[in-house]
Amino acid sequence: MARMKFLCDAERCIECNGCVTACKQEHEVPWGVNRRRVVTLNDGVPGEKSIAVACMHCSDAPCMAVCPVDCFYKTSEGVVLHDKDLCIGCGYCFYACPFGAPQFPQDGAFGLRGKMDKCTFCAGGPEADFSAAEFRKYGRNRLAEGKLPACAEMCSTKALLGGDGDVIADIYRNRVLKRGKGSEVWGWGTAYGKPEKQPAAQPGAKS
């Protein structure tokens, strides 16, 4: 069984926000909620990188661990979904998620969170597939249609990959090898920098 995952290639992302727009358009996401967003580091300076961030559908999801009403569940394909009928809007999942994926509507009174909303990997929710209730609460169920998430399909540079984790890992691995960095992209030099060269010992010097 495939394990569905997202991967964003920061070397290809151009901060066009096409993935954000595709998600909002596909699911008619309400104003103030962004299931996906683009984050840019070192904006405007050398080394600038952008990356699209949404729910990463973690194998050991912290949102599931902290939810007091157990509204989260995981599909057979590893997609982390939630039941809005059970959600009480406590916000625990928002504080637990390292990606800031859980979103809350912004049109309520101060202190009123409302039902949590997040990326569904275009897999709908607990309601019947293609039902009006499913679309109203969670958006379109593209996975049931045999399609990939809209954000990944609409990415103009194919920076955002979504699908079987093993397949997208192979795609990214091949990209890294073709960039000429080889295995060093994961190595000691990448993490800590190249070792400094020691000066050559002078002839006759005592060690």
Short mmCIF file of C-alpha atoms in Angstrom, two decimals, residues 13-189:
data_model
loop_
_atom_site.label_atom_id
_atom_site.label_comp_id
_atom_site.label_asym_id
_atom_site.label_seq_id
_atom_site.Cartn_x
_atom_site.Cartn_y
_atom_site.Cartn_z
CA CYS A 13 10.32 26.64 -6.01
CA ILE A 14 9.95 30.16 -7.48
CA GLU A 15 7.41 31.50 -4.95
CA CYS A 16 4.68 31.86 -7.58
CA ASN A 17 2.00 30.74 -5.08
CA GLY A 18 0.32 28.69 -7.80
CA CYS A 19 -0.07 25.81 -5.33
CA VAL A 20 -1.83 28.10 -2.83
CA THR A 21 -4.23 29.39 -5.48
CA ALA A 22 -4.92 25.89 -6.85
CA CYS A 23 -5.83 24.61 -3.39
CA LYS A 24 -8.18 27.50 -2.61
CA GLN A 25 -9.83 27.21 -6.01
CA GLU A 26 -10.22 23.43 -5.96
CA HIS A 27 -11.78 23.23 -2.50
CA GLU A 28 -13.43 26.66 -2.21
CA VAL A 29 -11.43 27.29 0.96
CA PRO A 30 -12.96 30.12 3.00
CA TRP A 31 -11.30 33.52 3.41
CA GLY A 32 -8.68 33.58 6.16
CA VAL A 33 -7.81 29.87 5.83
CA ASN A 34 -4.73 28.75 3.90
CA ARG A 35 -4.34 25.01 3.69
CA ARG A 36 -1.05 25.58 1.88
CA ARG A 37 1.32 28.55 1.99
CA VAL A 38 4.74 29.43 0.60
CA VAL A 39 7.48 30.36 3.07
CA THR A 40 10.60 32.22 1.89
CA LEU A 41 13.87 32.27 3.81
CA ASN A 42 16.58 34.92 3.33
CA ASP A 43 14.16 36.94 1.21
CA GLY A 44 15.99 39.25 -1.18
CA VAL A 45 19.51 38.19 -0.25
CA PRO A 46 21.91 35.58 -1.67
CA GLY A 47 20.83 32.10 -0.65
CA GLU A 48 17.11 32.88 -0.82
CA LYS A 49 14.97 29.73 -0.81
CA SER A 50 11.22 29.19 -0.92
CA ILE A 51 9.23 26.14 0.11
CA ALA A 52 5.53 25.25 0.01
CA VAL A 53 4.24 24.13 3.40
CA ALA A 54 1.02 22.32 4.34
CA CYS A 55 0.03 19.32 6.43
CA MET A 56 2.81 16.77 5.96
CA HIS A 57 0.58 13.83 6.93
CA CYS A 58 3.11 12.63 9.47
CA SER A 59 3.59 8.95 10.18
CA ASP A 60 3.45 9.76 13.91
CA ALA A 61 1.28 12.88 13.79
CA PRO A 62 1.51 15.11 16.90
CA CYS A 63 -1.94 16.57 16.18
CA MET A 64 -3.45 13.12 16.66
CA ALA A 65 -1.60 12.69 19.92
CA VAL A 66 -2.91 15.88 21.56
CA CYS A 67 -6.51 16.01 20.28
CA PRO A 68 -8.76 15.56 23.34
CA VAL A 69 -11.74 14.33 21.31
CA ASP A 70 -9.83 12.04 18.88
CA CYS A 71 -11.18 13.77 15.79
CA PHE A 72 -8.08 12.81 13.77
CA TYR A 73 -7.75 9.52 11.92
CA LYS A 74 -5.39 8.06 9.34
CA THR A 75 -6.39 6.36 6.10
CA SER A 76 -4.86 3.15 4.78
CA GLU A 77 -2.63 5.32 2.55
CA GLY A 78 -1.23 7.29 5.49
CA VAL A 79 -3.27 10.47 4.91
CA VAL A 80 -4.10 12.26 8.18
CA LEU A 81 -7.70 13.48 8.13
CA HIS A 82 -10.08 14.85 10.75
CA ASP A 83 -13.79 14.79 11.52
CA LYS A 84 -15.16 18.32 11.77
CA ASP A 85 -18.29 17.05 13.52
CA LEU A 86 -16.09 15.98 16.46
CA CYS A 87 -13.74 18.99 16.48
CA ILE A 88 -14.33 21.40 19.39
CA GLY A 89 -11.92 24.10 18.20
CA CYS A 90 -9.63 23.87 21.23
CA GLY A 91 -6.51 24.66 19.18
CA TYR A 92 -4.29 21.97 20.73
CA CYS A 93 -3.46 20.62 17.27
CA PHE A 94 -2.36 24.09 16.13
CA TYR A 95 0.18 24.34 18.94
CA ALA A 96 1.40 20.76 18.48
CA CYS A 97 1.93 20.89 14.72
CA PRO A 98 5.50 21.93 13.74
CA PHE A 99 4.27 22.97 10.27
CA GLY A 100 1.40 25.25 11.36
CA ALA A 101 -0.99 23.16 9.26
CA PRO A 102 -4.19 23.46 11.34
CA GLN A 103 -6.11 26.59 10.42
CA PHE A 104 -9.09 28.28 12.03
CA PRO A 105 -11.66 30.62 10.47
CA GLN A 106 -10.99 34.30 11.03
CA ASP A 107 -14.54 35.66 10.84
CA GLY A 108 -15.70 34.77 14.37
CA ALA A 109 -15.68 36.81 17.56
CA PHE A 110 -12.47 37.14 19.58
CA GLY A 111 -11.67 33.86 21.27
CA LEU A 112 -14.03 31.84 19.07
CA ARG A 113 -11.98 29.44 16.98
CA GLY A 114 -14.62 27.45 15.17
CA LYS A 115 -13.95 24.13 13.44
CA MET A 116 -10.35 23.41 12.48
CA ASP A 117 -9.47 23.16 8.79
CA LYS A 118 -6.33 21.78 7.16
CA CYS A 119 -4.90 20.14 4.06
CA THR A 120 -6.63 16.82 3.31
CA PHE A 121 -4.19 15.68 0.58
CA CYS A 122 -7.28 16.13 -1.61
CA ALA A 123 -8.74 13.01 0.04
CA GLY A 124 -11.99 14.46 1.39
CA GLY A 125 -13.22 13.41 4.81
CA PRO A 126 -15.28 10.80 6.66
CA GLU A 127 -18.47 11.49 4.67
CA ALA A 128 -19.37 9.42 1.60
CA ASP A 129 -17.10 10.00 -1.38
CA PHE A 130 -18.33 12.71 -3.78
CA SER A 131 -21.19 13.70 -1.46
CA ALA A 132 -22.30 17.30 -1.03
CA ALA A 133 -21.51 17.12 2.70
CA GLU A 134 -17.95 15.98 2.00
CA PHE A 135 -17.31 18.83 -0.43
CA ARG A 136 -18.87 21.43 1.87
CA LYS A 137 -16.69 20.44 4.84
CA TYR A 138 -13.46 19.19 3.25
CA GLY A 139 -13.46 20.03 -0.45
CA ARG A 140 -13.03 17.82 -3.48
CA ASN A 141 -11.91 14.21 -3.11
CA ARG A 142 -9.38 13.95 -5.92
CA LEU A 143 -7.75 10.78 -4.57
CA ALA A 144 -11.06 8.92 -4.95
CA GLU A 145 -11.06 10.15 -8.57
CA GLY A 146 -7.62 8.62 -9.09
CA LYS A 147 -5.88 12.01 -9.19
CA LEU A 148 -3.05 13.60 -7.22
CA PRO A 149 -3.45 16.72 -5.03
CA ALA A 150 -4.24 19.85 -7.02
CA CYS A 151 -1.33 21.81 -5.55
CA ALA A 152 1.24 19.31 -6.81
CA GLU A 153 -0.36 18.96 -10.23
CA MET A 154 -0.50 22.74 -10.72
CA CYS A 155 3.12 23.42 -9.68
CA SER A 156 4.67 25.02 -12.79
CA THR A 157 8.25 23.99 -11.97
CA LYS A 158 7.35 20.61 -10.45
CA ALA A 159 8.98 21.72 -7.21
CA LEU A 160 6.06 20.36 -5.19
CA LEU A 161 5.71 16.61 -5.39
CA GLY A 162 2.79 14.69 -3.93
CA GLY A 163 1.99 10.99 -4.07
CA ASP A 164 3.52 7.66 -3.09
CA GLY A 165 6.41 8.49 -0.74
CA ASP A 166 8.72 5.91 -2.34
CA VAL A 167 8.09 7.27 -5.84
CA ILE A 168 8.67 10.93 -4.97
CA ALA A 169 11.78 9.98 -2.96
CA ASP A 170 13.20 8.34 -6.10
CA ILE A 171 12.35 11.42 -8.18
CA TYR A 172 14.09 13.73 -5.72
CA ARG A 173 17.10 11.41 -5.39
CA ASN A 174 17.59 11.44 -9.16
CA ARG A 175 17.36 15.25 -9.21
CA VAL A 176 20.02 15.54 -6.53
CA LEU A 177 22.38 13.21 -8.38
CA LYS A 178 21.95 15.16 -11.62
CA ARG A 179 22.78 18.40 -9.82
CA GLY A 180 26.27 17.06 -9.27
CA LYS A 181 26.26 16.99 -5.48
CA GLY A 182 25.88 13.23 -5.29
CA SER A 183 25.72 11.64 -1.88
CA GLU A 184 27.46 14.68 -0.33
CA VAL A 185 24.08 16.48 -0.21
CA TRP A 186 23.33 14.40 2.90
CA GLY A 187 26.90 14.22 4.20
CA TRP A 188 29.05 15.74 6.91
CA GLY A 189 30.24 18.58 4.67
#
